[in-house]
Amino acid sequence: MYTLIHSESTPTRGKADSPKDASLLDAYSQAVVSATQAVSPSVVQIEVKSVRRAPRGQSPQGGNGSGFIVTPDGLIVTNSHVVQGAQEIFVALPEGDRYVAHLVGDDPATDLAVLKISESQLPFLQFASRPVQVGQLAIALGNPYGFSYTVTAGVVSALGRTLRSQSGRLIDDILQTDAALNPGNSGGPLVDSSGQVIGVNTAIIMSAQGICFAIGAGTAGYIVSKLISQGRIRRGFLGISGQNVPLPVRTRNVLDLETQTGILVQSVERNASAQNESIRSGDVIIRFGGKAVNGIDALHKILDEASIGKSFEITLIRQGKLKRIYVMPGELPD
């Protein structure tokens, strides 16, 4: 049984009922309708089939997600976690046509992937080039819980968030929005009022209300272009495992250090990819290439494609003393 709670005060006609406010509400509705009509033909439903190993053999497993077309010849953007481990990928267009898709490129570190279907002259979306502002309209399209081509609207709640991917790396340039997302929305577009993509919907906080995240257009556009041209994202590889550690106050005072944390090297992998012979277990790295590194995430940002094969000076603490060595990152293996 439901109990209705009535206000003790008597409702009065307020400003919300004025013609001016009604026209503003209509403008908002028209913006959402217009953007949805422009974007929805390019939003696709993704069905994934994989095989899960079980104690008594293998059992088929499936999943669903969203994506959107970015070229007229059938290139599609989605989340990496939507297609991870997939043996078969199917894409359904809004009008009902269904295609087999193949994976062009995948980057778990930014949770982005690109698919391809054999079709031409398809409607496609573009990544926004204009700066996004907090408070601007944000419209999410996708297929939550299998409900095809669902639209939700809200605003951009915050900019510059970071989100940890399944690979362990931080994803930068994350937008926070209150446009409702649910399982199945992953990989769908978050668009502005003109229908341009400002983000790729990727995650939600299940226990919260209205806290959802999308990979920003700047990061997504760069990664997608690399996946289309190269099929993968190249990153530097130093060949070490480590953990973030606080620097003792005495050590900071004796060595006159401003940084309060560093990276404790736990082990070093010796191989031909990275020239890291000068690094030892027990070293604490505090600077890399002239930049302070207060943790592993900061080091990951430096080890991009441009770092491969380039010599870097490392400042580290070894046996209580500052030491400078040189290393050359290799390429992170797939």
Steps between C-alpha positions, in 0.01 A plus 500: 500500500622847418435801723461840340644789696331831427650839559327707765539815298267596220660491153515836332564600146867592475757601246528143369162550338591822324514504118871586520587192707278283280692615194831424673382151585392454142845615380664237722268231368562605143877487553477142629260395224709659226827347623339159544358500149839593356701249706280190538549366143873462581457322835531122483428205724789259556453133585800297611535123518786330681581168661553462873707216636321294761604194707304271266596664173408824333177693508386776265475848643359822360484870568365823358622854468479810289710676239486769236610531139788742433558448125257438212674171416408335830762575764341490845621621840414315820656411836779246525322320783194448277695285250769359729540125448239492224511217247215643295376859478171606343381853433136601452408831337191696607298388198562136596781393264745269677867454408798294604770736626873452540733670744722766340679606818467481876654703782405374848710778659245759384205258471452573130465273198421537130288253300433471127194382309477452124268780398526841335326837496408475867408802712787579737587720796791735562691577817442852629788744456352775719590507870245336727363705790361391833123539497450458127242259363613137474294238318580128528382241249535126527341167579469460878392153610415420139247783465602612154588860418417660831560872556578671830595862555676700767795732532877476512556486876881527510808494278849359536413192703722191492378141489699179544467262209490122525869494398589699812592825323323826564284645224521879489255750349192335652169686497253457784133526408162446661348371175381160618713203389443131564665172400473484123567873454874429493657616176213727399544870425455792734413794274438872525198691371646511148541122488879495524663237721643646820568163662478121482282363781705258703418466871257570781509490879231246573432612858472868407233700322595697194876442506599365160819527297600536136841506331548855371500576128864612505631169631248291306567673168877454534482135605242412234710655222802297616299179518366556149844573352715260707260252660658557841644763732875502547628578850837505668619211714758532777495138616458560871239419761462735793274663751434851624677577828519805727846651548607527865520857630866450596586384146321800348683740730845348450465485121310832479204349312166667437319184389342294774456168318683287246497160329670212679644258242407148607636308202663565163431299186811481285424467129600642166199733485606746769849611599456495876826342619573792733183453705515278809241354730464726803556823305243773559430700182411866561566666161480376143612706203520812714143460627403412856327161523312462825350164404449236235215691333730796437758267345235344274418845361863554400538156341302580186579419137753785479706349784582178312870478413580835660763544772373636833679608814359352820559647843466242774587432859740208550628410847404841632675699227383672184615336179446583134489228238386470139247258353334446163139377504399231255155434360232357724414152365140412418 
